[in-house]
C-alpha cells in the first residue's frame, strides 16, 4: 500500500482463526455468576436450559484461544470479513491535529454493525445442537436484526422482543427482521406471562431492555427446542467479537503503527471488548503501553456513576447475578437516541478492567455526541450510529489536546455501526431540537456482598 491509502484491507484468508479469551490473562479470575436463589456460583449445567452448551463452556473457559469452527469462518467470509481499517485523513485535516487517527469500520455488512460477529457464532452452535428457534431481545433493533440475519443463514427461526418505544419509533429495524424471516413482538407483549402482567398494570408501558430480556428468557424456557441468545454483556459474546481487534492488530502492522489510545463506546461492552481486548492482553503482559478509553451516555452513566456489585441482567430477575458496574436493574433509562447504550449494567469483563484501573471511562450528553457525529459525517463521509458517535466525541477532544500539546499520538477507535436507521435523531440535531437528558434517580439492589 502507499502511504496515502485511506483504507487498509486484509485478504479473506487473514480472518483470525481463533477467538482471544482475555480470561486467560486477567490477573485474577472474574467473580463468578451467582445463582439468584442460593447466591452460590451458578452451576453451568443450569445455564444450558437457556443457552447452547458450547456457549456456556465458552462463558466459563479460561483457555487463551478458542478455535473458530470452519462453518463460522465461512459465515465470516460470507458477511464479509475482514472489515477495513480507515485512516481518518479528513477528520485529522479538519482538526489540524498532529495525531494520527485510525478507525475500524464495522458498518459495512448487511446488518450495519459489529453484532453479526457473535450472532453468526451463536446461531451456528445452536443449530449444531439441534435447536430450532432462537429467542432474544432488542433495543433499537441492531441486535434483533443481526440475529435475524444469522438465523436465516443457519436455517433457524427467530423470535425477537423489541422494546416498545423503539418498535414504534424505528419501524425500519422491525421491517429488516421480518424480511429476514424473524417474528418481532413489541415488548412488553401479550406473548409471555411477564409481558401480560406488565401490560395489565400499564397498557402504555414503553418497555426496556431489561423487560425484553425477561420476556425472551421466558419464551425460551416455555417453548420446545428454543434457546435464548444475548447480544452483549456476557463473556462469550465479547470472545466472538475479538475477531475485530485481532484484524486491527494485523492492519496496524501493515502501516507500522502502535496505538497510544484505544477508544470505543460501551452499551453492554461487546464492540469495545472485541476491539480492545487483544490489545489489553498485551498491556496486561507489559508488552503495550496504551490508554484504553470507554465512552458512554451521560444519561446512562453505568461505569462513571454505577456501583460495582452483583446485580440481575434483566428487570424480571430471571438471570444469574453478575458482578458488574450497574445502575440497578430497574433503572429507568432516559429515551436517548443511542438505543444500544440504554442498559443498566456492563459486561463483567469491562467492569473489572475499569474498576481495577486498566481502562478509563467517560460519559457524554447526546448534543455533544451528535455534534461529533456530524463533524465525522462531513469530514469522513460516514454517518455514524449514535452509539459510535460517543467515542468520536472523545477522539475529537483528544486530537485537539494533541494539537495543543504538539503530540503525534496514534488514536484508534471502533466505529461500531452506521446511523442510517437513526436519521430522525440527526434531523432533530440538525434543527436544534435535540435535548439532553439528566441521569435518572437510581438505587442499588441489596443483593450479595455489595
Ligand atoms: C449494540 C450496539 C452498540 C452497543 O453495544 P455493545 O455491546 O456495547 O457493543 C454500539 N454500537 C452499535 C452500532 C450497536 O449496534
Coordinates of C-alpha atoms and ligand atoms in Angstrom, one line a residue:
X1 CA 0.0 0.0 0.0
X2 CA 1.1 3.6 -0.4
X3 CA 1.4 6.0 2.5
X4 CA -1.7 7.9 1.5
X5 CA -4.1 4.9 1.2
X6 CA -7.3 5.7 3.1
X7 CA -8.5 2.1 3.7
X8 CA -6.3 -0.8 4.9
X9 CA -7.7 -4.1 3.7
X10 CA -6.8 -7.7 4.5
X11 CA -7.4 -10.8 2.4
X12 CA -10.2 -13.1 3.4
X13 CA -7.5 -15.7 4.4
X14 CA -6.5 -13.2 7.1
X15 CA -9.7 -13.7 9.1
X16 CA -8.4 -14.7 12.5
X17 CA -8.8 -18.5 13.0
X18 CA -9.3 -18.3 16.8
X19 CA -11.1 -16.1 19.2
X20 CA -9.0 -14.5 22.0
X21 CA -10.1 -15.1 25.6
X22 CA -8.9 -12.4 28.0
X23 CA -10.0 -14.6 30.9
X24 CA -6.7 -16.4 30.5
X25 CA -4.7 -13.3 31.0
X26 CA -6.6 -11.4 33.8
X27 CA -4.5 -11.0 37.0
X28 CA -7.2 -13.0 38.9
X29 CA -10.3 -15.0 37.9
X30 CA -13.5 -12.9 37.4
X31 CA -16.1 -13.1 40.2
X32 CA -18.4 -16.0 39.1
X33 CA -22.0 -15.5 38.1
X34 CA -24.2 -16.4 41.1
X35 CA -27.4 -18.4 41.3
X36 CA -30.2 -16.0 42.3
X37 CA -31.7 -18.5 44.7
X38 CA -28.7 -19.8 46.6
X39 CA -26.2 -16.9 46.0
X40 CA -23.6 -19.6 45.3
X41 CA -21.7 -19.8 42.0
X42 CA -24.2 -20.9 39.4
X43 CA -24.0 -24.4 38.1
X44 CA -23.1 -24.2 34.4
X45 CA -25.5 -27.1 33.8
X46 CA -28.4 -24.9 34.8
X47 CA -27.4 -22.3 32.2
X48 CA -27.8 -24.8 29.4
X49 CA -31.5 -24.7 30.0
X50 CA -31.4 -21.3 28.2
X51 CA -28.1 -21.2 26.3
X52 CA -26.5 -23.6 23.9
X53 CA -24.0 -25.9 25.7
X54 CA -20.9 -24.8 23.7
X55 CA -21.7 -21.2 24.6
X56 CA -21.9 -22.0 28.3
X57 CA -18.5 -23.7 28.1
X58 CA -17.0 -20.6 26.4
X59 CA -18.6 -18.4 29.0
X60 CA -16.5 -20.0 31.8
X61 CA -13.5 -21.1 29.8
X62 CA -10.0 -19.8 30.7
X63 CA -8.3 -21.1 27.6
X64 CA -6.4 -18.3 25.9
X65 CA -7.5 -19.1 22.4
X66 CA -10.7 -20.9 21.2
X67 CA -10.7 -22.2 17.6
X68 CA -13.3 -20.7 15.3
X69 CA -15.3 -23.6 13.7
X70 CA -14.9 -23.8 9.9
X71 CA -18.6 -23.2 9.4
X72 CA -18.3 -19.9 11.3
X73 CA -15.2 -18.9 9.4
X74 CA -17.3 -19.5 6.2
X75 CA -20.1 -17.3 7.7
X76 CA -17.5 -14.6 8.4
X77 CA -16.3 -14.8 4.8
X78 CA -19.9 -14.5 3.7
X79 CA -20.5 -11.4 5.9
X80 CA -17.9 -10.5 4.6
X81 CA -14.9 -10.1 6.9
X82 CA -12.3 -8.8 7.3
X83 CA -13.7 -5.2 7.6
X84 CA -11.5 -2.3 6.6
X85 CA -9.4 -0.1 8.9
X86 CA -9.5 3.5 7.8
X87 CA -7.1 6.4 8.3
X88 CA -9.2 9.4 9.2
X89 CA -7.4 11.8 7.0
X90 CA -10.5 14.0 6.6
X91 CA -11.0 14.4 10.3
X92 CA -7.3 15.0 11.0
X93 CA -7.2 17.7 8.4
X94 CA -10.3 19.4 9.7
X95 CA -8.9 19.3 13.3
X96 CA -5.4 20.3 12.2
X97 CA -4.1 17.8 14.6
X98 CA -0.7 16.1 14.6
X99 CA -2.4 12.9 15.9
X100 CA -2.8 10.0 13.5
X101 CA -6.4 8.7 13.8
X102 CA -7.5 5.2 12.6
X103 CA -10.9 3.6 12.8
X104 CA -12.2 0.1 12.3
X105 CA -15.4 0.2 10.2
X106 CA -17.9 -2.4 11.3
X107 CA -20.8 -0.8 9.4
X108 CA -20.0 -2.4 6.1
X109 CA -22.0 -5.7 6.5
X110 CA -25.7 -6.0 5.6
X111 CA -26.9 -5.6 9.3
X112 CA -24.7 -2.5 9.6
X113 CA -22.9 -3.1 12.9
X114 CA -20.4 -5.4 14.7
X115 CA -23.3 -7.6 16.0
X116 CA -23.2 -10.3 13.3
X117 CA -19.8 -11.4 14.6
X118 CA -21.4 -13.0 17.6
X119 CA -24.9 -13.6 16.0
X120 CA -23.4 -15.9 13.4
X121 CA -21.4 -17.8 16.0
X122 CA -24.4 -18.2 18.4
X123 CA -26.7 -19.3 15.6
X124 CA -24.1 -21.8 14.5
X125 CA -23.7 -23.5 17.9
X126 CA -27.5 -23.6 18.5
X127 CA -28.2 -25.1 15.0
X128 CA -25.4 -27.7 15.6
X129 CA -27.0 -28.7 18.9
X130 CA -30.4 -29.2 17.3
X131 CA -32.1 -26.0 18.5
X132 CA -34.9 -24.8 16.1
X133 CA -35.8 -21.4 17.4
X134 CA -33.8 -18.5 19.0
X135 CA -35.5 -16.0 21.2
X136 CA -33.9 -12.7 22.0
X137 CA -34.5 -9.1 23.0
X138 CA -33.5 -6.0 21.1
X139 CA -33.5 -2.3 22.0
X140 CA -33.2 -0.1 19.0
X141 CA -33.1 -3.2 16.8
X142 CA -29.5 -3.6 15.8
X143 CA -29.1 -6.9 17.7
X144 CA -32.5 -8.2 16.6
X145 CA -31.7 -7.6 13.0
X146 CA -28.2 -9.1 13.2
X147 CA -29.6 -12.3 14.9
X148 CA -32.5 -12.5 12.4
X149 CA -30.0 -12.4 9.5
X150 CA -27.8 -15.0 11.3
X151 CA -30.8 -17.3 12.0
X152 CA -31.7 -17.1 8.3
X153 CA -28.2 -18.1 7.3
X154 CA -28.2 -21.2 9.6
X155 CA -31.8 -22.1 8.9
X156 CA -33.2 -21.2 12.4
X157 CA -36.4 -19.4 13.4
X158 CA -36.0 -16.2 15.5
X159 CA -38.5 -14.5 17.9
X160 CA -37.4 -11.1 18.8
X161 CA -38.9 -9.0 21.7
X162 CA -38.3 -5.3 20.7
X163 CA -38.6 -2.5 23.3
X164 CA -42.0 -1.0 22.7
X165 CA -40.8 2.6 22.4
X166 CA -38.3 1.7 19.6
X167 CA -40.8 -0.7 17.9
X168 CA -43.0 2.4 17.4
X169 CA -40.2 4.9 16.7
X170 CA -37.9 2.7 14.5
X171 CA -40.1 0.6 12.1
X172 CA -37.1 0.2 9.8
X173 CA -35.3 -2.3 12.0
X174 CA -38.5 -4.3 12.6
X175 CA -39.0 -4.5 8.8
X176 CA -35.5 -5.8 8.4
X177 CA -36.1 -8.5 10.9
X178 CA -39.3 -9.6 9.3
X179 CA -37.7 -9.5 5.8
X180 CA -35.0 -11.9 7.2
X181 CA -37.8 -14.2 8.3
X182 CA -38.0 -13.4 12.1
X183 CA -41.0 -12.7 14.2
X184 CA -40.8 -9.4 16.0
X185 CA -43.0 -8.5 19.0
X186 CA -43.4 -5.2 20.7
X187 CA -42.2 -5.6 24.4
X188 CA -43.9 -5.9 26.8
X189 CA -46.0 -8.2 24.8
X190 CA -49.1 -10.5 25.1
X191 CA -46.9 -13.5 24.3
X192 CA -45.4 -14.0 27.8
X193 CA -46.8 -14.1 31.2
X194 CA -44.4 -11.4 32.4
X195 CA -45.4 -9.2 29.5
X196 CA -49.1 -9.7 30.1
X197 CA -48.7 -8.8 33.8
X198 CA -46.9 -5.5 32.9
X199 CA -49.5 -4.6 30.2
X200 CA -52.3 -5.1 32.7
X201 CA -50.6 -2.7 35.1
X202 CA -49.9 -0.2 32.3
X203 CA -51.1 -0.8 28.7
X204 CA -48.7 2.0 27.5
X205 CA -45.6 0.6 29.2
X206 CA -42.7 1.9 26.9
X207 CA -40.7 -1.2 27.7
X208 CA -37.0 -1.5 28.4
X209 CA -34.1 -3.8 27.5
X210 CA -34.4 -5.4 31.0
X211 CA -38.0 -6.2 30.4
X212 CA -37.4 -7.6 26.9
X213 CA -34.7 -9.8 28.2
X214 CA -37.1 -11.3 30.8
X215 CA -39.7 -11.9 28.1
X216 CA -37.1 -13.6 25.7
X217 CA -35.9 -15.9 28.5
X218 CA -39.4 -16.8 29.5
X219 CA -40.1 -17.6 25.8
X220 CA -37.0 -19.9 25.7
X221 CA -37.9 -21.9 28.8
X222 CA -41.6 -22.3 27.8
X223 CA -41.1 -23.5 24.2
X224 CA -39.7 -26.7 22.8
X225 CA -36.4 -26.6 21.1
X226 CA -36.0 -22.9 21.8
X227 CA -32.9 -21.3 23.3
X228 CA -32.1 -17.8 24.3
X229 CA -29.4 -15.6 22.7
X230 CA -27.9 -12.4 24.2
X231 CA -26.2 -9.8 22.0
X232 CA -23.8 -8.3 24.6
X233 CA -22.6 -8.3 28.2
X234 CA -21.6 -12.0 28.5
X235 CA -18.0 -13.3 28.2
X236 CA -18.8 -15.5 25.2
X237 CA -20.2 -12.5 23.3
X238 CA -17.1 -10.4 23.9
X239 CA -15.0 -13.5 22.9
X240 CA -16.6 -13.8 19.5
X241 CA -16.1 -10.1 18.9
X242 CA -12.3 -10.4 19.3
X243 CA -12.1 -11.0 15.5
X244 CA -12.3 -7.2 15.3
X245 CA -9.3 -6.4 17.4
X246 CA -7.2 -9.3 16.0
X247 CA -7.8 -7.9 12.5
X248 CA -6.8 -4.4 13.6
X249 CA -3.5 -5.8 15.0
X250 CA -2.7 -7.1 11.5
X251 CA -3.8 -3.9 9.8
X252 CA -1.7 -1.7 12.1
X253 CA 1.3 -3.9 11.3
X254 CA 0.9 -3.1 7.6
X255 CA 1.2 0.6 8.3
X256 CA 3.8 0.0 11.1
X257 CA 1.8 1.8 13.8
X258 CA 1.5 1.1 17.5
X259 CA -1.6 2.6 19.3
X260 CA -1.3 5.1 22.1
X261 CA -5.0 5.5 22.7
X262 CA -7.6 2.8 22.1
X263 CA -11.2 4.1 22.2
X264 CA -14.8 2.8 21.9
X265 CA -18.3 3.1 23.1
X266 CA -19.9 0.8 25.7
X267 CA -23.6 -0.3 25.8
X268 CA -23.1 -3.8 27.2
X269 CA -19.4 -3.8 26.3
X270 CA -19.2 -6.1 23.3
X271 CA -17.9 -4.0 20.5
X272 CA -15.3 -2.2 22.6
X273 CA -14.4 -5.5 24.2
X274 CA -13.9 -7.2 20.9
X275 CA -11.9 -4.3 19.6
X276 CA -9.7 -3.7 22.6
X277 CA -9.2 -7.0 24.5
X278 CA -6.5 -8.4 22.2
X279 CA -4.5 -5.2 22.9
X280 CA -5.4 -5.3 26.6
X281 CA -3.9 -8.8 26.8
X282 CA -0.6 -7.3 25.6
X283 CA -0.9 -4.4 28.1
X284 CA -1.5 -6.8 31.0
X285 CA 1.7 -8.7 30.0
X286 CA 3.7 -5.4 29.8
X287 CA 4.0 -5.5 26.0
X288 CA 2.0 -2.5 25.2
X289 CA 1.8 0.9 26.8
X290 CA -1.5 2.4 25.7
X291 CA -4.6 4.1 27.3
X292 CA -7.9 2.4 27.0
X293 CA -10.9 4.7 26.9
X294 CA -14.6 3.6 27.1
X295 CA -17.3 6.1 26.2
X296 CA -20.9 6.0 27.5
X297 CA -24.0 8.2 27.6
X298 CA -24.3 10.8 30.4
X299 CA -27.9 9.7 30.7
X300 CA -27.0 6.1 31.4
X301 CA -23.7 6.5 33.3
X302 CA -23.3 2.9 34.2
X303 CA -19.5 2.9 34.6
X304 CA -18.9 6.5 35.6
X305 CA -21.5 6.6 38.3
X306 CA -22.6 3.0 38.7
X307 CA -21.6 0.7 41.6
X308 CA -19.5 -2.5 41.2
X309 CA -21.8 -5.1 42.7
X310 CA -23.8 -8.2 42.0
X311 CA -27.0 -7.4 40.0
X312 CA -29.5 -9.0 37.7
X313 CA -29.2 -8.7 33.9
X314 CA -32.9 -8.2 33.5
X315 CA -35.9 -6.5 35.1
X316 CA -37.9 -9.6 35.8
X317 CA -34.9 -11.1 37.7
X318 CA -34.6 -14.4 35.8
X319 CA -30.9 -14.2 35.0
X320 CA -28.0 -15.2 37.2
X321 CA -26.4 -12.4 39.3
X322 CA -23.4 -10.8 37.5
X323 CA -20.7 -8.8 39.3
X324 CA -20.7 -5.6 37.3
X325 CA -20.8 -1.8 37.2
X326 CA -24.6 -1.2 37.3
X327 CA -27.2 1.5 37.9
X328 CA -29.6 -1.2 39.3
X329 CA -31.8 -3.5 37.2
X330 CA -34.9 -1.2 37.5
X331 CA -33.0 1.9 36.2
X332 CA -35.4 4.0 34.1
X333 CA -33.2 4.6 31.0
X334 CA -34.0 8.0 29.5
X335 CA -35.1 7.8 25.8
X336 CA -31.7 8.9 24.4
X337 CA -31.2 8.1 20.7
X338 CA -28.3 5.8 21.2
X339 CA -30.6 2.8 21.8
X340 CA -27.6 0.5 22.1
X341 CA -26.3 2.3 25.2
X342 CA -29.5 2.1 27.2
X343 CA -28.7 -0.7 29.5
X344 CA -28.3 -0.6 33.3
X345 CA -25.3 -2.9 33.6
X346 CA -21.9 -3.5 32.0
X347 CA -20.0 -6.6 30.9
X348 CA -18.3 -8.2 33.9
X349 CA -15.0 -8.2 31.9
X350 CA -15.2 -4.5 31.1
X351 CA -16.5 -3.7 34.6
X352 CA -13.5 -5.5 36.1
X353 CA -11.0 -3.7 33.8
X354 CA -12.5 -0.2 34.6
X355 CA -12.8 -1.0 38.3
X356 CA -9.2 -2.0 38.5
X357 CA -7.8 1.0 36.6
X358 CA -6.9 -0.8 33.4
X359 CA -9.4 1.3 31.4
X360 CA -10.8 4.8 31.8
X361 CA -14.4 5.8 31.0
X362 CA -16.1 9.0 30.2
X363 CA -19.8 10.0 29.7
X364 CA -21.2 12.4 27.2
X365 CA -24.6 14.2 26.7
X366 CA -26.2 13.5 23.4
X367 CA -26.0 17.0 22.0
X368 CA -22.2 16.8 22.3
X369 CA -22.3 13.4 20.8
X370 CA -24.4 14.4 17.7
X371 CA -22.1 17.4 17.1
X372 CA -19.2 14.9 16.9
X373 CA -21.2 12.5 14.6
X374 CA -22.0 15.4 12.3
X375 CA -18.3 16.6 12.2
X376 CA -17.4 13.0 11.3
X377 CA -20.0 12.8 8.6
X378 CA -18.8 16.0 7.0
X379 CA -15.1 15.0 7.1
X380 CA -15.2 11.2 6.6
X381 CA -18.5 10.8 4.8
X382 CA -19.8 8.1 7.1
X383 CA -22.9 8.9 9.1
X384 CA -22.1 7.0 12.3
X385 CA -24.5 5.2 14.6
X386 CA -25.4 7.5 17.6
X387 CA -23.6 4.9 19.8
X388 CA -20.4 5.2 17.8
X389 CA -20.6 9.0 17.9
X390 CA -19.9 8.8 21.6
X391 CA -16.3 7.7 21.1
X392 CA -15.9 10.1 18.2
X393 CA -16.6 12.9 20.7
X394 CA -13.7 11.7 22.8
X395 CA -11.4 11.2 19.8
X396 CA -12.1 14.8 18.6
X397 CA -11.3 16.2 22.0
X398 CA -8.2 14.1 22.4
X399 CA -7.0 15.0 18.9
X400 CA -7.4 18.7 19.8
X401 CA -5.4 18.1 23.0
X402 CA -2.6 16.6 20.9
X403 CA -2.7 19.7 18.8
X404 CA -2.4 22.0 21.8
X405 CA 0.5 19.9 23.3
X406 CA 2.1 19.2 19.9
X407 CA 1.9 15.4 20.3
X408 CA 1.8 12.9 17.5
X409 CA -0.3 10.2 19.2
X410 CA -1.8 7.3 17.4
X411 CA -5.5 7.1 18.3
X412 CA -7.6 4.1 17.2
X413 CA -11.3 3.6 17.6
X414 CA -14.0 1.1 16.7
X415 CA -16.7 2.7 14.5
X416 CA -19.3 0.1 15.5
X417 CA -22.0 0.8 13.0
X418 CA -23.8 3.2 10.7
X419 CA -26.6 5.6 11.6
X420 CA -28.7 5.3 8.5
X421 CA -31.7 4.0 10.5
X422 CA -31.2 6.8 13.1
X423 CA -31.8 9.7 10.8
X424 CA -34.7 11.1 12.8
X425 CA -32.2 11.8 15.6
X426 CA -29.8 13.5 13.2
X427 CA -32.8 15.5 11.9
X428 CA -33.6 16.8 15.5
X429 CA -29.9 17.7 15.9
X430 CA -29.7 19.5 12.6
X431 CA -32.7 21.6 13.5
X432 CA -31.6 22.4 17.1
X433 CA -34.4 20.3 18.6
X434 CA -32.3 17.6 20.3
X435 CA -32.5 17.7 24.1
X436 CA -30.1 16.3 26.7
X437 CA -31.3 14.0 29.5
X438 CA -30.1 14.0 33.1
X439 CA -29.3 10.7 34.6
X440 CA -32.3 9.3 36.5
X441 CA -32.5 8.5 40.1
X442 CA -31.2 5.1 40.9
X443 CA -30.8 2.8 43.7
X444 CA -28.8 -0.4 44.1
X445 CA -30.1 -3.8 44.7
X446 CA -29.3 -5.1 48.1
X447 CA -28.0 -8.4 46.9
X448 CA -24.8 -10.1 47.7
X449 CA -21.7 -8.7 49.5
X450 CA -22.2 -5.2 47.8
Ligands
LIG1 C1 -25.5 -2.5 20.0 C2 -24.6 -1.5 19.6 C3 -23.6 -0.9 20.4 C4 -23.6 -1.1 21.9 O1 -23.4 -2.4 22.4 P1 -22.1 -3.0 22.8 O2 -22.4 -4.4 23.3 O3 -21.5 -2.2 23.9 O4 -21.2 -3.0 21.6 C5 -22.8 0.1 19.9 N1 -22.8 0.4 18.6 C6 -23.7 -0.2 17.7 C7 -23.6 0.2 16.3 C8 -24.5 -1.2 18.2 O5 -25.4 -1.7 17.3

